[in-house]
Amino acid sequence: MTRSTRKPPKRVAVIGAGMVGLSTAWFLQEAGVEVTVLDRSGVAAGSSWGNAGWLTSSLAAPLPEPAVLKYGLRAMFSPSSPLYIPPTADPRMLKWLAQFARNCTPARWNKAMQGMLPLIEGALPAFDALEEGGVTARTQPADPLTAAFRTTQDSKGLLEEFAHLRATGRPVDFEILDGADARNSEPVLADEITRVVRFHGERFIDPAQYVQAIADSVRARGGLIVEGVEVRTVHLTGAGVAVAGEDYDAVVLAHGAWINQLARQSGVRQIVQAGRGYSFTVKMDQLPKGPVYFTQQKVVCTPLGDQARIAGTMEFRDVSAPKDPRRVQSLVSQARALLRGARLDDRQDEWVGARPCTADGLPLIGAGNNSRVYVAGGHGMWGIFLGPVSGRLLAEQIVTGRRPEALRAVDPLR
């Protein structure tokens, strides 16, 4: 562990009111720290809001892998593809894509997976700690979580991934059903589905509801959440930092895909690129029994209350770019072919959110080049799942001055 001799902070600002930022604030409060959370929009207004809400240890993995690179090259110019990389002349984007491509090798993916494992292992216990500590929202069992395939061949990649996970000490609890048994196991599946893989032991949440519940708990325990504040700079002072005109002992940068500017000021060389995902909610004739994942199409369907959230796609584009209606229509077309009874012409809450992605697939969690400025971002698709454990570990580092071993691989200055 790295050590610091500075006094524990009494007052900390957290920039970003999504899952990562609010979890960090909540765990800081557990240690007696006074917190203020600032956000450019509001609670769960970014990538936390329209997320599919899956808490899946079996599926969490770094994004850059050989299969992604191979598919991405084929899909680069297709706006209807699940993975879309539009042509660009943006030098920062091109640099990030080149770095991402270099990380799409088995050796680098394996190294990143090992670095992510401590976070994955601590993820669900961190949710349990939130709920035991007063957060009123609850995780729900995804029993089962269903991966659905048109053909047996289509399932080969997922099963090979499970074999690899087993070899690294992460056995997956699953069963395989074929033919009529597959379709009957989940009535919302289209007739062309011939194989399903059912996971057990996973969970899911309504992300907007859950993040709001953390915010409510932060406020109830005396924390401030200030909305509509865009922080463009952090000033180091003699004893701490000045953020939005107020003095604090330390600050946490947890504002998702908008983190680059302030992170660079703190010595972070890694680029965080927006990997934009789309979603909408619909009524269904019958809700699925649990979350459903169409792995080939990168489409997910999650039951939330009396509706289903359909989400998917990965689009590497500028964080502030407008919603692309072609991406929504692509998601609609895929869902129409894969799901039974979804009222896709009556969509609600169409959404695009910017997942903050790093080129090596690992988040950035820890101190910058000054022990008063901390970074918590770059979680890619896994910010909802890994947000609480990231906040728990980072709060420990901020309060004790010692970096937990679980954060070694995700050092923001790597």
Coordinates of C-alpha atoms in Angstrom, one line a residue, residues 11 31 76 88 128-129 140 148 170 186 204 215 238 251 271 273 297 303 305 336 339 356 383 393 406:
R11 CA -14.8 18.1 4.3
A31 CA -16.2 7.5 8.1
M76 CA -17.1 0.9 -38.2
T88 CA -13.9 11.1 -37.3
D128 CA -25.3 -5.0 0.8
A129 CA -23.4 -2.4 2.9
Q140 CA -33.4 -7.8 -7.0
A148 CA -30.7 -16.2 -25.7
R170 CA -14.5 -17.5 -11.3
E186 CA -38.9 -17.5 -21.2
F204 CA -30.3 -6.3 -11.0
A215 CA -28.9 10.5 -2.8
G238 CA -2.6 26.2 1.0
V251 CA -12.2 16.6 -4.0
I271 CA -8.3 9.4 -22.1
Q273 CA -14.0 8.3 -24.2
Q297 CA -27.1 -8.4 -31.0
P303 CA -38.2 -5.9 -16.3
G305 CA -42.0 -2.3 -12.5
R336 CA -38.8 -6.6 -32.8
L339 CA -38.9 -10.4 -28.4
P356 CA -17.0 6.6 -19.6
G383 CA -20.4 1.9 -13.5
L393 CA -12.5 1.5 -1.5
A406 CA -7.7 -3.8 -4.7

